[in-house]
Coordinates of C-alpha atoms in Angstrom, one line a residue:
X1 CA 73.0 0.9 -158.9
X2 CA 72.7 -0.4 -162.4
X3 CA 72.3 2.1 -165.4
X4 CA 68.3 2.0 -166.1
X5 CA 68.3 2.6 -161.9
X6 CA 71.1 5.9 -162.5
X7 CA 69.1 6.8 -165.2
X8 CA 66.2 7.7 -163.3
X9 CA 68.1 10.2 -161.6
X10 CA 68.2 13.8 -162.3
X11 CA 71.9 14.5 -163.9
X12 CA 74.2 16.7 -162.8
X13 CA 76.6 17.8 -165.4
X14 CA 76.1 15.2 -168.1
X15 CA 73.4 15.1 -170.8
X16 CA 70.9 11.5 -170.5
X17 CA 72.6 11.0 -174.5
X18 CA 75.9 11.0 -172.6
X19 CA 75.4 8.9 -170.1
X20 CA 73.5 5.9 -172.8
X21 CA 76.7 6.4 -174.7
X22 CA 78.4 6.0 -171.2
X23 CA 76.9 2.9 -170.6
X24 CA 76.7 1.4 -174.3
X25 CA 80.2 1.7 -174.9
X26 CA 82.1 1.7 -171.9
X27 CA 83.5 5.3 -171.9
X28 CA 83.1 9.2 -172.9
X29 CA 84.8 12.1 -173.7
X30 CA 83.7 15.8 -172.1
X31 CA 85.9 18.5 -173.7
X32 CA 86.5 21.0 -171.7
X33 CA 84.9 19.5 -168.6
X34 CA 87.4 21.1 -166.3
X35 CA 87.4 25.1 -165.9
X36 CA 90.6 26.9 -166.7
X37 CA 91.1 27.9 -163.2
X38 CA 91.5 24.2 -161.9
X39 CA 93.5 23.2 -164.9
X40 CA 96.2 26.4 -163.5
X41 CA 95.9 25.2 -159.7
X42 CA 97.0 21.0 -160.8
X43 CA 99.8 22.4 -163.0
X44 CA 101.2 24.7 -160.5
X45 CA 101.4 21.4 -157.8
X46 CA 102.7 19.6 -160.4
X47 CA 105.4 21.5 -161.3
X48 CA 105.8 21.4 -157.1
X49 CA 105.9 17.7 -157.6
X50 CA 108.0 17.6 -159.9
X51 CA 110.6 19.7 -159.0
X52 CA 110.6 16.9 -155.6
X53 CA 111.7 14.2 -157.5
X54 CA 114.6 15.9 -158.8
X55 CA 116.2 14.6 -156.1
X56 CA 115.6 11.0 -157.5
X57 CA 117.9 9.0 -158.6
X58 CA 115.5 5.5 -157.9
X59 CA 111.8 5.0 -158.0
X60 CA 110.0 4.9 -154.9
X61 CA 106.6 4.5 -154.0
X62 CA 105.7 7.7 -154.4
X63 CA 107.4 8.6 -158.1
X64 CA 107.5 6.4 -160.9
X65 CA 110.8 7.4 -163.0
X66 CA 111.7 7.1 -166.7
X67 CA 115.1 6.0 -167.4
X68 CA 117.1 8.9 -167.9
X69 CA 115.4 10.7 -165.4
X70 CA 117.8 13.2 -163.6
X71 CA 117.6 16.6 -161.8
X72 CA 118.5 18.8 -164.4
X73 CA 116.4 16.7 -167.3
X74 CA 113.5 14.5 -164.7
X75 CA 111.9 12.4 -166.7
X76 CA 108.1 10.5 -164.9
X77 CA 106.0 7.9 -165.5
X78 CA 103.8 8.4 -162.4
X79 CA 103.1 10.1 -159.5
X80 CA 101.4 7.9 -157.2
X81 CA 98.3 8.7 -155.0
X82 CA 99.0 12.1 -155.5
X83 CA 96.1 13.3 -153.3
X84 CA 98.5 12.1 -150.5
X85 CA 100.9 14.2 -151.6
X86 CA 99.4 17.8 -152.6
X87 CA 95.7 19.3 -150.8
X88 CA 94.8 20.3 -154.5
X89 CA 95.2 16.8 -155.8
X90 CA 92.2 15.9 -153.5
X91 CA 90.1 18.8 -153.6
X92 CA 90.0 18.3 -157.1
X93 CA 88.8 14.7 -156.6
X94 CA 86.6 15.5 -154.0
X95 CA 85.4 19.0 -154.9
X96 CA 85.7 19.4 -158.5
X97 CA 83.3 18.6 -161.4
X98 CA 84.4 15.2 -161.6
X99 CA 82.4 14.1 -158.1
X100 CA 78.9 15.2 -159.5
X101 CA 80.3 13.5 -162.7
X102 CA 80.9 10.1 -161.7
X103 CA 77.3 10.8 -159.8
X104 CA 75.8 11.1 -163.1
X105 CA 77.4 7.9 -163.9
X106 CA 77.1 5.2 -161.2
X107 CA 74.2 7.1 -158.8
X108 CA 74.5 9.9 -156.5
X109 CA 75.9 7.7 -153.6
X110 CA 79.7 7.7 -154.8
X111 CA 82.7 7.0 -153.1
X112 CA 86.5 7.4 -153.7
X113 CA 89.0 4.5 -155.1
X114 CA 92.3 6.1 -155.8
X115 CA 94.0 8.2 -157.7
X116 CA 97.7 8.9 -160.2
X117 CA 98.9 10.7 -162.5
X118 CA 100.6 9.3 -165.4
X119 CA 102.4 11.9 -167.5
X120 CA 103.5 10.1 -170.5
X121 CA 107.2 12.3 -170.9
X122 CA 107.9 14.2 -174.2
X123 CA 109.8 12.2 -177.1
X124 CA 109.3 8.9 -175.4
X125 CA 106.7 8.8 -172.8
X126 CA 105.8 4.4 -172.7
X127 CA 103.1 3.2 -174.4
X128 CA 100.3 1.4 -171.6
X129 CA 99.3 -2.0 -173.3
X130 CA 95.9 -3.2 -174.0
X131 CA 94.4 -3.8 -170.1
X132 CA 91.6 -4.1 -168.1
X133 CA 91.3 -1.7 -164.7
X134 CA 89.2 -4.0 -162.5
X135 CA 91.4 -7.2 -162.4
X136 CA 94.1 -5.0 -160.4
X137 CA 92.0 -3.9 -157.8
X138 CA 88.3 -5.9 -157.5
X139 CA 85.2 -4.6 -156.2
X140 CA 81.8 -6.7 -155.7
X141 CA 80.7 -4.9 -158.6
X142 CA 81.3 -3.1 -161.8
X143 CA 80.1 -0.1 -160.9
X144 CA 83.7 1.5 -160.9
X145 CA 84.6 4.1 -163.7
X146 CA 88.1 5.8 -164.2
X147 CA 87.6 9.8 -164.4
X148 CA 91.0 11.4 -166.7
X149 CA 91.8 14.9 -166.9
X150 CA 94.2 15.8 -169.4
X151 CA 96.0 18.8 -168.2
X152 CA 97.6 19.8 -171.6
X153 CA 96.0 19.7 -175.1
X154 CA 96.3 16.9 -176.4
X155 CA 96.7 15.5 -180.5
X156 CA 97.1 11.9 -181.7
X157 CA 100.4 12.0 -181.8
X158 CA 101.1 12.9 -177.6
X159 CA 99.8 9.2 -177.2
X160 CA 96.1 9.8 -176.3
X161 CA 93.8 7.6 -173.8
X162 CA 92.8 4.8 -176.5
X163 CA 89.5 2.8 -176.1
X164 CA 87.9 -0.2 -177.1
X165 CA 84.1 0.4 -177.3
X166 CA 81.7 -1.6 -176.0
X167 CA 84.7 -4.3 -174.7
X168 CA 83.2 -3.8 -171.0
X169 CA 80.7 -5.8 -172.3
X170 CA 82.5 -9.0 -173.0
X171 CA 84.8 -11.0 -171.4
X172 CA 87.3 -10.0 -168.8
X173 CA 90.7 -11.3 -169.6
X174 CA 94.0 -13.2 -167.6
X175 CA 96.5 -10.6 -166.9
X176 CA 99.1 -13.6 -165.8
X177 CA 101.9 -14.2 -168.4
X178 CA 102.7 -17.9 -169.6
X179 CA 104.6 -18.2 -166.1
X180 CA 102.2 -17.1 -163.6
X181 CA 103.8 -13.7 -163.0
X182 CA 101.6 -10.6 -163.3
X183 CA 102.3 -8.5 -166.1
X184 CA 99.1 -6.2 -165.7
X185 CA 98.3 -6.5 -169.7
X186 CA 96.3 -9.2 -172.0
X187 CA 98.5 -12.0 -173.4
X188 CA 99.6 -10.6 -177.4
X189 CA 97.7 -14.5 -178.3
X190 CA 94.4 -13.6 -176.3
X191 CA 94.6 -10.0 -178.4
X192 CA 93.7 -12.0 -181.6
X193 CA 90.0 -12.9 -180.5
X194 CA 89.8 -8.9 -179.8
X195 CA 88.3 -6.0 -182.8
X196 CA 91.2 -3.3 -182.6
X197 CA 90.1 -1.9 -186.1
X198 CA 87.1 0.1 -183.7
X199 CA 89.4 1.9 -181.3
X200 CA 88.8 5.2 -180.6
X201 CA 91.3 7.7 -179.7
X202 CA 89.8 10.0 -176.8
X203 CA 91.7 13.9 -177.4
X204 CA 90.9 16.8 -176.3
X205 CA 92.1 20.3 -175.6
X206 CA 93.3 21.1 -171.7
X207 CA 90.4 20.6 -169.1
X208 CA 88.8 17.7 -171.3
X209 CA 87.8 14.7 -169.6
X210 CA 88.2 10.5 -170.5
X211 CA 85.8 8.6 -168.7
X212 CA 86.0 4.6 -169.0
X213 CA 84.3 1.6 -167.3
X214 CA 86.7 -0.2 -165.4
X215 CA 86.0 -3.3 -167.3
X216 CA 86.8 -1.7 -170.7
X217 CA 90.1 -2.6 -172.7
X218 CA 92.5 0.8 -173.4
X219 CA 95.6 1.7 -173.5
X220 CA 98.7 4.6 -174.9
X221 CA 100.7 4.6 -177.0
X222 CA 104.2 5.9 -177.0
X223 CA 104.6 9.8 -176.8
X224 CA 107.2 10.7 -179.9
X225 CA 105.9 14.6 -179.9
X226 CA 107.8 17.0 -178.5
X227 CA 104.9 18.0 -175.6
X228 CA 104.6 15.9 -172.5
X229 CA 100.5 14.1 -172.5
X230 CA 99.9 14.6 -168.3
X231 CA 97.3 12.7 -167.5
X232 CA 95.2 13.0 -164.1
X233 CA 93.5 10.1 -162.9
X234 CA 90.7 9.6 -160.7
X235 CA 89.2 6.7 -159.9
X236 CA 85.5 5.8 -158.4
X237 CA 82.7 3.5 -157.5
X238 CA 78.7 3.7 -156.6
X239 CA 78.6 3.5 -152.7
X240 CA 77.6 -0.3 -152.6
X241 CA 80.4 -1.7 -154.3
X242 CA 83.2 -2.9 -152.3
X243 CA 86.5 -4.1 -152.9
X244 CA 87.8 -7.4 -151.8
X245 CA 91.3 -7.6 -152.8
X246 CA 94.1 -4.2 -151.3
X247 CA 94.0 -1.2 -153.2
X248 CA 97.7 -1.0 -154.7
X249 CA 97.3 2.2 -155.1
X250 CA 95.8 2.9 -151.2
X251 CA 95.2 6.4 -149.9
X252 CA 94.7 5.8 -145.5
X253 CA 93.3 8.8 -145.9
X254 CA 90.7 9.1 -148.5
X255 CA 90.3 5.7 -150.1
X256 CA 87.0 4.4 -149.7
X257 CA 85.2 7.9 -148.3
X258 CA 82.0 9.0 -149.8
X259 CA 82.4 12.3 -152.1
X260 CA 78.6 12.6 -153.6
X261 CA 75.4 11.7 -151.6
X262 CA 75.4 8.8 -148.4
X263 CA 77.0 5.9 -147.4
X264 CA 75.7 2.3 -148.3
X265 CA 73.5 -0.2 -146.3
X266 CA 73.9 -2.8 -148.7
X267 CA 76.4 -4.2 -150.7
X268 CA 75.6 -4.8 -154.4
X269 CA 77.2 -8.3 -156.0
X270 CA 77.6 -8.8 -159.8
X271 CA 77.4 -12.5 -160.4
X272 CA 80.1 -12.1 -162.9
X273 CA 83.9 -13.6 -161.9
X274 CA 86.8 -11.0 -161.6
X275 CA 90.2 -12.5 -162.0
X276 CA 92.6 -11.6 -158.6
X277 CA 95.4 -9.6 -159.0
X278 CA 98.3 -10.5 -156.8
X279 CA 98.4 -9.6 -152.8
X280 CA 99.8 -5.8 -153.5
X281 CA 99.5 -5.6 -149.2
X282 CA 103.7 -5.9 -149.4
X283 CA 104.0 -3.5 -151.8
X284 CA 103.3 -2.1 -155.6
X285 CA 105.4 -0.9 -158.6
X286 CA 104.6 0.3 -161.0
X287 CA 102.3 -1.2 -164.2
X288 CA 104.5 0.1 -166.7
X289 CA 107.6 -1.5 -165.1
X290 CA 105.0 -5.0 -164.9
X291 CA 103.8 -4.4 -168.3
X292 CA 107.1 -3.9 -169.5
X293 CA 108.4 -7.2 -167.1
X294 CA 110.7 -5.2 -165.4
X295 CA 110.5 -6.7 -162.3
X296 CA 110.4 -10.2 -162.4
X297 CA 112.6 -10.5 -165.2
X298 CA 115.4 -8.7 -163.1
X299 CA 114.8 -11.4 -160.6
X300 CA 115.5 -14.0 -162.9
X301 CA 119.0 -12.4 -163.7

């Protein structure tokens, strides 16, 4: 559903001004969108998952560990597909205000795609380099968006989500390096053609949500503060958007599930091309590892 058609539907949560800002700029920050009760439930679930990670020495398909992670002092980069590992995460993705916000921006029929929890641990949580999401998981159209929920208060020192306004209307960039390895970020030589002087850093109290379109260029700096910055990310699309490559963060039970409205009878195809990622069906490692070129560099040693 194109923006003009979305705007014909009465919004559930957002104002028309907020919706138009999203369509024009490719992102939106809504402070205090998630009630404190939900934040507390999510924090409790997250504490349980962090405790489970203490037994690990190396990253696995669920936990992406930072260097220096130990049982006594856990340090996580990501919890992958949290909706499969604790019922509170799926309840939040499907039953909370999030799916209603998605409906306000993609239309009344909403499909869940995936979830992840990026921790950006205190005193060293890694940067996320400039990238565009859709080339990780192409769809037939560009309705997909990601809604991030801040579980703690976030200021400029914690590496808040950073976005380049309006970049969703521009080109998609190559996210392979010169050797043909997927690194999941925009090549340094191409960044020269991107205006970085308009970057917006999205900060807010716990319960605030960030929303960004799948084509938007975004990233985040390292977290050098003494406070962590857990950001729970849920990706949705309009029901008429269909994937044509393997979902790297696939949930066998939940990916593709309709969380608002009805399934689509017709697929909508955007004529603009999309970069094709590697075949993730044999396994997916870590955005952080790929951007830091840990995996392919290790293979070449």
